[in-house]
PDB file of N, CA, C and O in Angstrom:
ATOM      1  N   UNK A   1     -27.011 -68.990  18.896  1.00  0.00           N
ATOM      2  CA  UNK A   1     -27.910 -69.464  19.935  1.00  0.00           C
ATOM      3  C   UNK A   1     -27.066 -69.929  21.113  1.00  0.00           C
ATOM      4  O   UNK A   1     -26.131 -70.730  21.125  1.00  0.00           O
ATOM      5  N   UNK A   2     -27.544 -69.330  21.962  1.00  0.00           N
ATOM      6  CA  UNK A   2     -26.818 -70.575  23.331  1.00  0.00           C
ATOM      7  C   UNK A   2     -27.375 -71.655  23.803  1.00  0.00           C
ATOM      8  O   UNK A   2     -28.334 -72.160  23.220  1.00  0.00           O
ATOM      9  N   UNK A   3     -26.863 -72.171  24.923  1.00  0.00           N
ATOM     10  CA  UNK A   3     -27.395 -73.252  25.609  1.00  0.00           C
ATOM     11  C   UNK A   3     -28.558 -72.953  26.524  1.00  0.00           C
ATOM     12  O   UNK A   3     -28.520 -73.427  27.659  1.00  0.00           O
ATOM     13  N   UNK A   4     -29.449 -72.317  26.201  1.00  0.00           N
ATOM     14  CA  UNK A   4     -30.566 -72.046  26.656  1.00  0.00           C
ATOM     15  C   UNK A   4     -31.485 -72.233  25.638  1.00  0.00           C
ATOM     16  O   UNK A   4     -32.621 -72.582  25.959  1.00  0.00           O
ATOM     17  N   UNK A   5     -31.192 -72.057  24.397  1.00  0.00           N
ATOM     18  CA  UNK A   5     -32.066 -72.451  23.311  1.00  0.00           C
ATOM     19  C   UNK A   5     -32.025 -73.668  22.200  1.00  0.00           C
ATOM     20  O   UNK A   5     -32.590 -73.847  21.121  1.00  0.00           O
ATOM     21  N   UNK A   6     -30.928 -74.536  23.117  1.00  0.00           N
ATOM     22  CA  UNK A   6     -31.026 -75.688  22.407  1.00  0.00           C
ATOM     23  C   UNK A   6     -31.775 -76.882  22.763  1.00  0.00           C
ATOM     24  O   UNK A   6     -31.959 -77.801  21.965  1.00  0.00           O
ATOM     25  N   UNK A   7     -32.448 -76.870  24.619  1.00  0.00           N
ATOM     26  CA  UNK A   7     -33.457 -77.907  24.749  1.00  0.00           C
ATOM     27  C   UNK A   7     -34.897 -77.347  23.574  1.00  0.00           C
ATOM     28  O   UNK A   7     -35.421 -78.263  22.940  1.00  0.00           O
ATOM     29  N   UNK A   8     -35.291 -76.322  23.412  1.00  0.00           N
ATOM     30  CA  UNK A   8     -35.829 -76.120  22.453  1.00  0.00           C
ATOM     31  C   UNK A   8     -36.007 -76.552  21.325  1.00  0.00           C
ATOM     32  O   UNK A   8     -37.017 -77.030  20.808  1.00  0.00           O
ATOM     33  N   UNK A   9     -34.887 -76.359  20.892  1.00  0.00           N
ATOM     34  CA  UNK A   9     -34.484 -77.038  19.491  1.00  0.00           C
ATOM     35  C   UNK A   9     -34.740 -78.410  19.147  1.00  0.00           C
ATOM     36  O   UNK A   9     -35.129 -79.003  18.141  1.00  0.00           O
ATOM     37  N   UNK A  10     -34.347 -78.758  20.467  1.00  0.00           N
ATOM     38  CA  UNK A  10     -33.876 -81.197  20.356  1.00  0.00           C
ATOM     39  C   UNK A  10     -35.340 -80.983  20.387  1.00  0.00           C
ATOM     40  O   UNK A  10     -35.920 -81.317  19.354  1.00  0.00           O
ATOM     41  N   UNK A  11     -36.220 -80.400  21.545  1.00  0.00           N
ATOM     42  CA  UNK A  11     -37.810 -80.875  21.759  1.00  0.00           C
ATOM     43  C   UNK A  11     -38.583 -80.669  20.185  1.00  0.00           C
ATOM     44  O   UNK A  11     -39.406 -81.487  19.775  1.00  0.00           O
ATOM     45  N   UNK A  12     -38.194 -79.516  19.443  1.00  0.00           N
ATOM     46  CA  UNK A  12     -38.557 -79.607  17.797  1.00  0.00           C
ATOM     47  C   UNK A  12     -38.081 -80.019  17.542  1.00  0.00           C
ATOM     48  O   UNK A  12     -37.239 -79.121  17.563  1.00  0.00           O
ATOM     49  N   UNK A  13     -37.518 -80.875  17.132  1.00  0.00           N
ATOM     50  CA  UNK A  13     -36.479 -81.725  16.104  1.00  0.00           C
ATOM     51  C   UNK A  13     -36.727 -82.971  16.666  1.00  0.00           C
ATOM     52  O   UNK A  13     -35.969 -83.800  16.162  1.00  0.00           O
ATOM     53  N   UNK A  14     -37.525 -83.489  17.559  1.00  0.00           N
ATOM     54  CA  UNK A  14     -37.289 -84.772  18.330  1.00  0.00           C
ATOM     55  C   UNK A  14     -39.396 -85.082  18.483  1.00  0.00           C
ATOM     56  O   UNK A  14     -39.998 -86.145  18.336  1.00  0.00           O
ATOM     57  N   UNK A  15     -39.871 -83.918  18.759  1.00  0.00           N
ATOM     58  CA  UNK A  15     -41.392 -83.980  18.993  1.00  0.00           C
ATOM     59  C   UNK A  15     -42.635 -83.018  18.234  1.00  0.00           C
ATOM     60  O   UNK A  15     -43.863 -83.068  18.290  1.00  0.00           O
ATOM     61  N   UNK A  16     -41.654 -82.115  17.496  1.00  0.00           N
ATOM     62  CA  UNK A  16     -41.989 -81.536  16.599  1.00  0.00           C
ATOM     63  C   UNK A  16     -42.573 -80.122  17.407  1.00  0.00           C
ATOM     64  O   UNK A  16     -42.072 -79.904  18.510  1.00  0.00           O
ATOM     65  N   UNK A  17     -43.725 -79.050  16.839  1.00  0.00           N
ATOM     66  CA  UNK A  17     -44.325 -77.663  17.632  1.00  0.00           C
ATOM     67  C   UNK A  17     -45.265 -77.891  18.838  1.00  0.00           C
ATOM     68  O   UNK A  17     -46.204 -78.686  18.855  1.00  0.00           O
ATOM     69  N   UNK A  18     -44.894 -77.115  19.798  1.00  0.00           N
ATOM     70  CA  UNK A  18     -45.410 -77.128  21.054  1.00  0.00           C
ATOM     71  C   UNK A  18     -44.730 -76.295  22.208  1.00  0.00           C
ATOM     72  O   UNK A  18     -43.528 -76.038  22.134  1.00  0.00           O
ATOM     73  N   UNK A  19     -45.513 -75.865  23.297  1.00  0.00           N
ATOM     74  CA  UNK A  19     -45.117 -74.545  23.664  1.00  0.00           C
ATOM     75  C   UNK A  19     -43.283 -74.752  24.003  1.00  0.00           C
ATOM     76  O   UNK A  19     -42.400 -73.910  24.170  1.00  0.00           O
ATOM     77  N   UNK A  20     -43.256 -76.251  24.003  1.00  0.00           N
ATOM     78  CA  UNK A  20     -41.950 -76.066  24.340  1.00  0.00           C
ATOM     79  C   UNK A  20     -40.720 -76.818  23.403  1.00  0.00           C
ATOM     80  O   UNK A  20     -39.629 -77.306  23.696  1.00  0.00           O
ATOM     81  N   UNK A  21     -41.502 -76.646  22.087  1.00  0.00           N
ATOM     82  CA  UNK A  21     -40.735 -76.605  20.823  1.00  0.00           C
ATOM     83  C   UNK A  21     -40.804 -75.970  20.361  1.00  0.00           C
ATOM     84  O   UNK A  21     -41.227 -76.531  19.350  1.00  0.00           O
ATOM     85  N   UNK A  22     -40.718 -74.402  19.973  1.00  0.00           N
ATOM     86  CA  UNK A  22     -41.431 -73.378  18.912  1.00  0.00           C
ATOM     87  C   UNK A  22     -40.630 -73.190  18.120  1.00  0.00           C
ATOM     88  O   UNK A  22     -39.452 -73.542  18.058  1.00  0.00           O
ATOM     89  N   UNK A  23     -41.580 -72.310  17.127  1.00  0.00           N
ATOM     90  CA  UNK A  23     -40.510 -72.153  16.023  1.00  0.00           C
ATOM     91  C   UNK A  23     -40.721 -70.052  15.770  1.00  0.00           C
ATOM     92  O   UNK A  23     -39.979 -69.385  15.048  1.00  0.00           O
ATOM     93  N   UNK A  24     -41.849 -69.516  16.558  1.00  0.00           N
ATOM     94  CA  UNK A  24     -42.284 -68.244  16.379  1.00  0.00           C
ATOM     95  C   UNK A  24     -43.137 -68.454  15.332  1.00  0.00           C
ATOM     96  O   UNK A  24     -43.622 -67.488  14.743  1.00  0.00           O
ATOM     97  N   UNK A  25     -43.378 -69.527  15.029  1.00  0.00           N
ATOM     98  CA  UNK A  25     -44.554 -69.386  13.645  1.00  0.00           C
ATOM     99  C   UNK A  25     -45.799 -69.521  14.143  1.00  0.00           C
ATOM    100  O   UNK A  25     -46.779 -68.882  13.761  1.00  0.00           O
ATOM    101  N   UNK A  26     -45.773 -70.565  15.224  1.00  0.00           N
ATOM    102  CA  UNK A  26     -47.123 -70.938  15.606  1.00  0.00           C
ATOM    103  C   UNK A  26     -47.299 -70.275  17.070  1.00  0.00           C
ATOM    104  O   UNK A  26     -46.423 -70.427  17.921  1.00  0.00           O
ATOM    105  N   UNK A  27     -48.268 -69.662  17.278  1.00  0.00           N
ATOM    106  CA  UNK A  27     -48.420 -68.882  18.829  1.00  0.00           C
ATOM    107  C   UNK A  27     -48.818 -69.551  19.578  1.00  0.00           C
ATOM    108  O   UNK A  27     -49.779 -70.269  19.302  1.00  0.00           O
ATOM    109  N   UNK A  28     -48.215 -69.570  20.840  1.00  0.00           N
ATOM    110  CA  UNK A  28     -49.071 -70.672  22.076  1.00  0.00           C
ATOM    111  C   UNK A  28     -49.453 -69.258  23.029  1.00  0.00           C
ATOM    112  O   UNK A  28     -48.865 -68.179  22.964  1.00  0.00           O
ATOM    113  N   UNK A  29     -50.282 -69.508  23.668  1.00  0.00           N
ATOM    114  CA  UNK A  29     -50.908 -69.297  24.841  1.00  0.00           C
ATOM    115  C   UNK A  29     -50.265 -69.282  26.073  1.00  0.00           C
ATOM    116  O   UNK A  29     -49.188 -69.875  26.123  1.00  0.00           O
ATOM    117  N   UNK A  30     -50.746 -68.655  27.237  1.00  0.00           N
ATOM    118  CA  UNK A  30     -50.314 -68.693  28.564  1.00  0.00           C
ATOM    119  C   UNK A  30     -50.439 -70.218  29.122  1.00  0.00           C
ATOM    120  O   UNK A  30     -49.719 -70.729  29.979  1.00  0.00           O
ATOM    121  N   UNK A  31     -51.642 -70.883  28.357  1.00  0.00           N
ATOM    122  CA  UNK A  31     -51.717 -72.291  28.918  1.00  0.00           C
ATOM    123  C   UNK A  31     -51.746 -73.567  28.150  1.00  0.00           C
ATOM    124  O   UNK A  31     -52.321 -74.649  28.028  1.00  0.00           O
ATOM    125  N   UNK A  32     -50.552 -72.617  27.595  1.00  0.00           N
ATOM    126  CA  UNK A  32     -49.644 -74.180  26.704  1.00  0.00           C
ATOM    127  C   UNK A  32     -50.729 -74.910  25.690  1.00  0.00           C
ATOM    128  O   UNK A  32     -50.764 -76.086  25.330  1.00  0.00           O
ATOM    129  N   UNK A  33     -51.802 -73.556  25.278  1.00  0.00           N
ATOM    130  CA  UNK A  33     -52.697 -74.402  24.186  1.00  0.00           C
ATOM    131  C   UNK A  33     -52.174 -73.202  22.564  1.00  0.00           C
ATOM    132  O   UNK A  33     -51.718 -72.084  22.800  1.00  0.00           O
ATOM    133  N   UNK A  34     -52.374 -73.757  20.898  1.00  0.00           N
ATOM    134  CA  UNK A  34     -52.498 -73.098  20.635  1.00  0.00           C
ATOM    135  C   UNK A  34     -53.029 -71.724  20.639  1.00  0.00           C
ATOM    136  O   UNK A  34     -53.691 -71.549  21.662  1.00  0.00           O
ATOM    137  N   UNK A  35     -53.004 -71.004  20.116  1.00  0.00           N
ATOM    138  CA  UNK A  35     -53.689 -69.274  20.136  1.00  0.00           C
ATOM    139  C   UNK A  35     -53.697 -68.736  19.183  1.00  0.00           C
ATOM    140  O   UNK A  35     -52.897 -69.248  18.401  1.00  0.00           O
ATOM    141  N   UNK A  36     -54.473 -67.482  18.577  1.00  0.00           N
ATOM    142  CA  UNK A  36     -54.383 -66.832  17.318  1.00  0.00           C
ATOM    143  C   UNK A  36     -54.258 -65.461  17.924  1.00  0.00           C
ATOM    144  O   UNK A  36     -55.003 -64.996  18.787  1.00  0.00           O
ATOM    145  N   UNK A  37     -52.760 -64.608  17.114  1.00  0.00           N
ATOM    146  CA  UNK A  37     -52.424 -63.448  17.453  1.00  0.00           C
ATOM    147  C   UNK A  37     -53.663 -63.017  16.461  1.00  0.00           C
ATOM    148  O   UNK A  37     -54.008 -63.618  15.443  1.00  0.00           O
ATOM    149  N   UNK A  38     -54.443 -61.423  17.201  1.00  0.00           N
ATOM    150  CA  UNK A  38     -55.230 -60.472  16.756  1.00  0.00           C
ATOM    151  C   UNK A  38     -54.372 -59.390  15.886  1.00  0.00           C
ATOM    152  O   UNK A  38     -54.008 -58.278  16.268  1.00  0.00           O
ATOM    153  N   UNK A  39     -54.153 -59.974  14.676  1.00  0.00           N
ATOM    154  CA  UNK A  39     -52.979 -58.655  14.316  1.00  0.00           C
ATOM    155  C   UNK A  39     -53.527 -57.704  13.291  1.00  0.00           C
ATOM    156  O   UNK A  39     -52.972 -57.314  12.264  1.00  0.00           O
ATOM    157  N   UNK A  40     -54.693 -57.409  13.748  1.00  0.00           N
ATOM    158  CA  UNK A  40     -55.429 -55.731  13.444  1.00  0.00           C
ATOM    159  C   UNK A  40     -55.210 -55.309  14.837  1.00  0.00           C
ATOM    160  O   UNK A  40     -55.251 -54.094  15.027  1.00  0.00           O
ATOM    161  N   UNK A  41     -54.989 -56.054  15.824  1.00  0.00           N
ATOM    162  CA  UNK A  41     -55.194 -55.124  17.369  1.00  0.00           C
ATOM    163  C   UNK A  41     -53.411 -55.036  17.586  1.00  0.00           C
ATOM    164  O   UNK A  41     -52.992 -54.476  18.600  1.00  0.00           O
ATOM    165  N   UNK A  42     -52.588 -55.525  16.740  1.00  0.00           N
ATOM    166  CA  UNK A  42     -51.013 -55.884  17.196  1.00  0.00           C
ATOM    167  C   UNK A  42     -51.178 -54.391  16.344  1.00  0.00           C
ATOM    168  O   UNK A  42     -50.640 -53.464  16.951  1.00  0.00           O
ATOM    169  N   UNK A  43     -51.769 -54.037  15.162  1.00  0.00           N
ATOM    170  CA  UNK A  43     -51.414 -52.825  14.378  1.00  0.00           C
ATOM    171  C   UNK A  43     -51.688 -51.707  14.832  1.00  0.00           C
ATOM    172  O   UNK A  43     -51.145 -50.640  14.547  1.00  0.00           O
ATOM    173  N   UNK A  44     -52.697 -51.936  15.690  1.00  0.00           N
ATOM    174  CA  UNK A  44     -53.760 -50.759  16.399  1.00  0.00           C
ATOM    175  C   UNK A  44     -52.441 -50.209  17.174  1.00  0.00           C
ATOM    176  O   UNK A  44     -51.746 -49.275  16.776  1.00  0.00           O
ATOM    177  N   UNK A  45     -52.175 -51.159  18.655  1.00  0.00           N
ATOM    178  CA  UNK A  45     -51.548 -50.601  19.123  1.00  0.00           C
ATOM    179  C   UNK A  45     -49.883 -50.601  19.135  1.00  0.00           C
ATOM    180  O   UNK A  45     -49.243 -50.346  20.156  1.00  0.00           O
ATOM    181  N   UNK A  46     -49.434 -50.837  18.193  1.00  0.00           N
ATOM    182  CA  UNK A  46     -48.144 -50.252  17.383  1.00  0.00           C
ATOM    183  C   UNK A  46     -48.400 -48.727  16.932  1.00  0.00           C
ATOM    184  O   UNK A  46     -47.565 -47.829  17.038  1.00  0.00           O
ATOM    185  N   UNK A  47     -49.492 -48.613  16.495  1.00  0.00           N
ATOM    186  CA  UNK A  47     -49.997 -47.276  15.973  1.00  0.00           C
ATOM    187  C   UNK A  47     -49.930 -46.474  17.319  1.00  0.00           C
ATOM    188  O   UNK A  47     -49.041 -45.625  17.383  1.00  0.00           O
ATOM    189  N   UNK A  48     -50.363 -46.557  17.886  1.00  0.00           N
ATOM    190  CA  UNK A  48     -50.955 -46.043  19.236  1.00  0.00           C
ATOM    191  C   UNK A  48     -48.996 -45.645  20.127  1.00  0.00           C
ATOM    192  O   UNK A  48     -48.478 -44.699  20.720  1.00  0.00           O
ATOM    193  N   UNK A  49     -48.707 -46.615  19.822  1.00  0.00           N
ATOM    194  CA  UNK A  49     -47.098 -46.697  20.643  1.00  0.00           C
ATOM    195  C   UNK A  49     -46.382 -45.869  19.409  1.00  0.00           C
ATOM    196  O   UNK A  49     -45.885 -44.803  19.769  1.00  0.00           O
ATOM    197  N   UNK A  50     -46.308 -46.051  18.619  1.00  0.00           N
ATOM    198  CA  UNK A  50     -45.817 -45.097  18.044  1.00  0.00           C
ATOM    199  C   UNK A  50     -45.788 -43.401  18.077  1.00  0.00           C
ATOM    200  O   UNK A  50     -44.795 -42.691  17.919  1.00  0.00           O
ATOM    201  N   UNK A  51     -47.359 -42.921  18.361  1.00  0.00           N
ATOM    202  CA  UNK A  51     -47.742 -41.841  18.533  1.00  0.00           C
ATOM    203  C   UNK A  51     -47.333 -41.178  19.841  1.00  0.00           C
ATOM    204  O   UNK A  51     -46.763 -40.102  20.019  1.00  0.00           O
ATOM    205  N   UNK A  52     -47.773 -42.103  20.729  1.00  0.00           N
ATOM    206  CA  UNK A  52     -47.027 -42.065  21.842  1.00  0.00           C
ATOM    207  C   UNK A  52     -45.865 -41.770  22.509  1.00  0.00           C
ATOM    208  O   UNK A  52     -45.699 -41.270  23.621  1.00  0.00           O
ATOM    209  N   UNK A  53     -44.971 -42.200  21.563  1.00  0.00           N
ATOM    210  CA  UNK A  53     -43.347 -42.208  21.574  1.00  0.00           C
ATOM    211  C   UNK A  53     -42.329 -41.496  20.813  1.00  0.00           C
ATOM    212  O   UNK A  53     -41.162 -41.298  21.151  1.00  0.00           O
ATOM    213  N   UNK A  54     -42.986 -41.094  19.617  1.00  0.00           N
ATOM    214  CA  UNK A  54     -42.257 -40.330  18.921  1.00  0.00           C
ATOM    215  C   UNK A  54     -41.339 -39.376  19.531  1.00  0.00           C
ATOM    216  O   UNK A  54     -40.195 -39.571  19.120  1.00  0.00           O
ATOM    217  N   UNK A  55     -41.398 -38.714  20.104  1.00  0.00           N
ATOM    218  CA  UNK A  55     -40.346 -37.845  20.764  1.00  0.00           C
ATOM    219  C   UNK A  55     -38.782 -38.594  21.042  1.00  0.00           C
ATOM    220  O   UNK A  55     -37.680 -38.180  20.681  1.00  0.00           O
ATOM    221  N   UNK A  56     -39.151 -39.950  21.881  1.00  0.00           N
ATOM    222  CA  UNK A  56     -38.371 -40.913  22.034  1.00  0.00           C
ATOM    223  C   UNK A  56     -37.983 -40.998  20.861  1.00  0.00           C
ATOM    224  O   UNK A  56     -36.995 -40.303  20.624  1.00  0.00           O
ATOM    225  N   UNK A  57     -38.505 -41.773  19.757  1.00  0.00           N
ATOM    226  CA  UNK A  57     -37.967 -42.370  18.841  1.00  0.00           C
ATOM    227  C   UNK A  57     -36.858 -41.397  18.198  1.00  0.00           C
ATOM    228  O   UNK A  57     -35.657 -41.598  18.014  1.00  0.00           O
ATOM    229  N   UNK A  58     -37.570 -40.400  17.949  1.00  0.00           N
ATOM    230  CA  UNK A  58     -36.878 -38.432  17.522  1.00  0.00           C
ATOM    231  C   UNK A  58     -35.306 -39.035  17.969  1.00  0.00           C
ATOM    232  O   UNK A  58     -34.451 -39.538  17.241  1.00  0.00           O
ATOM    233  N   UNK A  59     -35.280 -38.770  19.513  1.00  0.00           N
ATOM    234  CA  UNK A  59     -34.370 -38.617  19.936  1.00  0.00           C
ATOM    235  C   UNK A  59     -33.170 -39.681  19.667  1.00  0.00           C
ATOM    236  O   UNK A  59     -32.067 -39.349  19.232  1.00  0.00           O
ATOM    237  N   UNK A  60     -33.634 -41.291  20.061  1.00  0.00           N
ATOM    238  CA  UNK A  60     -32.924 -42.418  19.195  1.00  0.00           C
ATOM    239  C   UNK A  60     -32.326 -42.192  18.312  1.00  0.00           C
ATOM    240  O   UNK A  60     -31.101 -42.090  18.368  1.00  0.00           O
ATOM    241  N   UNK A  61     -33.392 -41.965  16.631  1.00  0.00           N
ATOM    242  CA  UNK A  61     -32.431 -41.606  15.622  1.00  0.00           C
ATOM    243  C   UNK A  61     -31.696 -40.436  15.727  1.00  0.00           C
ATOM    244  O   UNK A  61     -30.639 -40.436  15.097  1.00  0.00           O
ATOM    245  N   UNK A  62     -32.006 -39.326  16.428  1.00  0.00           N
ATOM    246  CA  UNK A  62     -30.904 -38.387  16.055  1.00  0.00           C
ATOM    247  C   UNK A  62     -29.403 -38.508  16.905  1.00  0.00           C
ATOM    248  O   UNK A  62     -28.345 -37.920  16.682  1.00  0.00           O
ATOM    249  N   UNK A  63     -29.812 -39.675  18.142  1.00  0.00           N
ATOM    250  CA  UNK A  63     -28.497 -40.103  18.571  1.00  0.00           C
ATOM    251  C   UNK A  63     -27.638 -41.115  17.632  1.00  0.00           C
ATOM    252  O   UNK A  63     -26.418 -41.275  17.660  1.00  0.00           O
ATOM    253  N   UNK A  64     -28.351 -41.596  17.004  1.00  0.00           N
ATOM    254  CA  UNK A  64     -27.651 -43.015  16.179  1.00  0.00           C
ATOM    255  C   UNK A  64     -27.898 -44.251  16.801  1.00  0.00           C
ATOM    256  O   UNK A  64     -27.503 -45.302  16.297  1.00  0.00           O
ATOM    257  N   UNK A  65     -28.378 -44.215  17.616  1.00  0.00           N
ATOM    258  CA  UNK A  65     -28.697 -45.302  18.304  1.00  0.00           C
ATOM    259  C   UNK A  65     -29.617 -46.483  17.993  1.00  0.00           C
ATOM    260  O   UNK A  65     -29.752 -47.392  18.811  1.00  0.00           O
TER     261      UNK A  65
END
């Protein structure tokens, strides 16, 4: 981690979760309120980006990249 992610850290460790303590467990919002990720719609369009991209992706793995 660098020093960009350690006021983070002290604000959890000092005030516990909040948009500007996180931990990636709990989702905040654009306006600093909790939120609930839709993750049938996170699957949808993973699906969707996937289909989408394959060619890309093709190409990635066959570079090694």
């Amino acid at each position: 981690m660098d020093a960009r992610g350690w006021p983070c850290v002290e604000h959890l460790h000092d005030r516990g979760l909040s948009p500007k303590g996180l931990t990636f467990k709990e989702p905040y919002g654009p306006d600093d309120e909790k939120t609930i990720i839709d993750r049938t719609r996170v699957r949808e369009l993973a699906a969707l980006n996937a289909e989408r991209h394959k060619d890309l992706f093709a190409h990635l793995l066959s570079a090694g990249v």
